[in-house]
Coordinates of C-alpha atoms in Angstrom, one line a residue:
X4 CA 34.9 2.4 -31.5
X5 CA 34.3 -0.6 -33.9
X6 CA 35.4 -1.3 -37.4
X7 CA 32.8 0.3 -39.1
X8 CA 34.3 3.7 -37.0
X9 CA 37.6 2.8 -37.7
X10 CA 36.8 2.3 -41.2
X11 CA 35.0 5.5 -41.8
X12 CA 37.8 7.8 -40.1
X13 CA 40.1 6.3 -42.6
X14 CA 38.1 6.6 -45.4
X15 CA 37.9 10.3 -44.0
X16 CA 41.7 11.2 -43.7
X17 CA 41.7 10.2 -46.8
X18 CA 39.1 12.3 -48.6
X19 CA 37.1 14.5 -45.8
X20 CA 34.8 15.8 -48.9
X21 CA 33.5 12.5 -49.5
X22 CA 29.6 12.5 -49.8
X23 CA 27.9 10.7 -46.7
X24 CA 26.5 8.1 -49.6
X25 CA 29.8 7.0 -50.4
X26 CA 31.1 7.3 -47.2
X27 CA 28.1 4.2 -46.1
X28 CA 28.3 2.3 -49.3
X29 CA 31.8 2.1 -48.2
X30 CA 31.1 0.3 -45.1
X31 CA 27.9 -1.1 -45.9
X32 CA 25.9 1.9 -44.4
X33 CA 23.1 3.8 -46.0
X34 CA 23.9 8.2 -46.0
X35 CA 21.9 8.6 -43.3
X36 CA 23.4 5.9 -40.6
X37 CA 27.2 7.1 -41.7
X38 CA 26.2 11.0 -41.5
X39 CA 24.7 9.9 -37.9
X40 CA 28.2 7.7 -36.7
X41 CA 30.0 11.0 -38.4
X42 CA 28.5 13.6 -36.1
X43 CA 28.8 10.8 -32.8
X44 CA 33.0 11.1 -33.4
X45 CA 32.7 14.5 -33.8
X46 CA 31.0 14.9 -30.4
X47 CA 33.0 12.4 -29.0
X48 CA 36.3 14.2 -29.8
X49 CA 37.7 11.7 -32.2
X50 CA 37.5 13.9 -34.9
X51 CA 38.6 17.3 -34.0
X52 CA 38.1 18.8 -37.3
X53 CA 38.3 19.1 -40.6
X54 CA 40.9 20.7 -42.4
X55 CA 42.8 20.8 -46.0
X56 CA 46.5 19.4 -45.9
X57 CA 48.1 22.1 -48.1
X58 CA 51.9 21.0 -49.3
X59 CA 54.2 23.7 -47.3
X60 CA 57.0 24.2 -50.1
X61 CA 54.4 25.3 -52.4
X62 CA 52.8 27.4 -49.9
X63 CA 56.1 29.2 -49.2
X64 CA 57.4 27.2 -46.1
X65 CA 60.0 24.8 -47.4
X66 CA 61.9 24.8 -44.3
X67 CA 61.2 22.4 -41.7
X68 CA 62.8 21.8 -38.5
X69 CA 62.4 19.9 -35.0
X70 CA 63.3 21.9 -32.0
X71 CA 64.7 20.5 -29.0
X72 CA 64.1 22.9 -26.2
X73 CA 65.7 22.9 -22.8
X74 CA 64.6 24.6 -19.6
X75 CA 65.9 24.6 -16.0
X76 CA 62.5 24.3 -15.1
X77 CA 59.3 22.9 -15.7
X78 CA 58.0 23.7 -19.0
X79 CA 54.3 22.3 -18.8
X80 CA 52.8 25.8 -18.4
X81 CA 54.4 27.4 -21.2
X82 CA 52.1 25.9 -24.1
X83 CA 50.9 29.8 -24.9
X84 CA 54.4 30.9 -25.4
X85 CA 55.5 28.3 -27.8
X86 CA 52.0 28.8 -29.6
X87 CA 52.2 32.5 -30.1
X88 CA 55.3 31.7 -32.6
X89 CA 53.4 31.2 -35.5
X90 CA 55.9 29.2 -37.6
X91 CA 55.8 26.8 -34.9
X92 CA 53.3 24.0 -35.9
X93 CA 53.2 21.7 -33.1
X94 CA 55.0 21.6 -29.7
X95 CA 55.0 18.8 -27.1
X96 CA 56.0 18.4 -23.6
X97 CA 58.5 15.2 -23.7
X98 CA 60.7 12.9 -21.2
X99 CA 64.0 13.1 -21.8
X100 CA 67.1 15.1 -21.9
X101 CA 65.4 18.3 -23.3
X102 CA 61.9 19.1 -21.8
X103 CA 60.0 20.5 -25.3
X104 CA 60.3 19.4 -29.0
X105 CA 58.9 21.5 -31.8
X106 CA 57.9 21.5 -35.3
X107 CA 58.8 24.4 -36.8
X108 CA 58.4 25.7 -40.6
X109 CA 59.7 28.8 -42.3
X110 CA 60.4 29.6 -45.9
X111 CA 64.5 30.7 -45.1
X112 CA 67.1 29.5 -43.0
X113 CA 67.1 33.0 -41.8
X114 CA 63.8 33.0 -40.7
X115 CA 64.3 29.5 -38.8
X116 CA 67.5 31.6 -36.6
X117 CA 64.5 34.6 -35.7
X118 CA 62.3 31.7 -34.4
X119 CA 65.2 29.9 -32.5
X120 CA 65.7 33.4 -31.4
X121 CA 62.5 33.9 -30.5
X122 CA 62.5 30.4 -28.9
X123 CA 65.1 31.6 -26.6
X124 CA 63.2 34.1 -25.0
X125 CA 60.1 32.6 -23.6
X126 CA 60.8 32.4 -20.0
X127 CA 62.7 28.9 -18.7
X128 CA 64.5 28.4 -21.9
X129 CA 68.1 27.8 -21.6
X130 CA 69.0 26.2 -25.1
X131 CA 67.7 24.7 -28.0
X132 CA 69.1 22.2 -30.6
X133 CA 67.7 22.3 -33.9
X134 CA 67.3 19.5 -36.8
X135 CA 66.9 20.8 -39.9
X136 CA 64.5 18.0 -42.7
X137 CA 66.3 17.7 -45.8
X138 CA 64.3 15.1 -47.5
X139 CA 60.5 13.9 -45.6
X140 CA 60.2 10.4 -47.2
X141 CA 56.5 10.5 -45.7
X142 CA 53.6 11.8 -43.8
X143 CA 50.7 9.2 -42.5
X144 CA 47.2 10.0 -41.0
X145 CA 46.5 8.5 -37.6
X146 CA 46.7 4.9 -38.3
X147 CA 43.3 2.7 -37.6
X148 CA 44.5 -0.9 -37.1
X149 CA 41.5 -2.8 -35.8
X150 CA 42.0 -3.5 -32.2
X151 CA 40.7 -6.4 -30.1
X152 CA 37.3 -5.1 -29.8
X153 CA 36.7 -5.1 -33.4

């Protein structure tokens, strides 16, 4: 990936509508070569998708919590448990004292205690420490510092 890549993908986090003319002008591209570097990340993996980022109090789920989860065993091979909650939003396998952390959003305190009840119940679970946000100063996109190849 080189700076005109790096450049692009931010100018895409930013605004994924942007027209493929704007989107070279940007970086000094005509439509056609950015729309061609475009579809390359795409089948390269480097962009996954595209998506809207929709604002989750105003969508109903002003409730945000991180999970830690603990396990006597080996949690690796429990990604489809955790990802049939659907209030949990992202869940990661992690070193340290508790063996999965994970993002979960409701709209009630109520409904957080279901999930953490829920939580409990996938097999290897043996407790689970919850911190609920109060305030998210902010969110970034992936950042695209220019690296040494650039």
């Amino acid at each position: 990936m080189d700076h005109i890549d790096r450049s692009l993908l931010a100018q895409l986090q930013q605004d994924a509508t942007q027209p493929y003319a704007v989107l070279g002008r940007s970086v000094g591209l005509s439509a056609g070569a950015a729309h061609e570097r475009v579809r390359k990340l795409r089948e390269r993996g480097v962009i996954r998708r595209t998506t809207v980022e929709v604002d989750p109090a105003a969508a109903g789920q002003a409730v945000l919590a991180y999970v830690m989860v603990d396990s006597a065993s080996w949690m690796g091979d429990s990604a489809e448990a955790f990802a049939a909650l659907p209030e949990i939003v992202e869940a990661h396998v992690i070193a340290g004292s508790a063996s999965v952390l994970v993002k979960v959003r409701t709209a009630t305190t109520e409904q957080l205690q279901d999930v953490l009840r829920r939580i409990y119940s996938i097999d290897g679970v043996s407790g689970t420490q919850a911190t609920v946000v109060l305030e998210t100063f902010f969110e970034r996109p992936v950042p695209l510092e220019p690296t040494a190849e650039a």
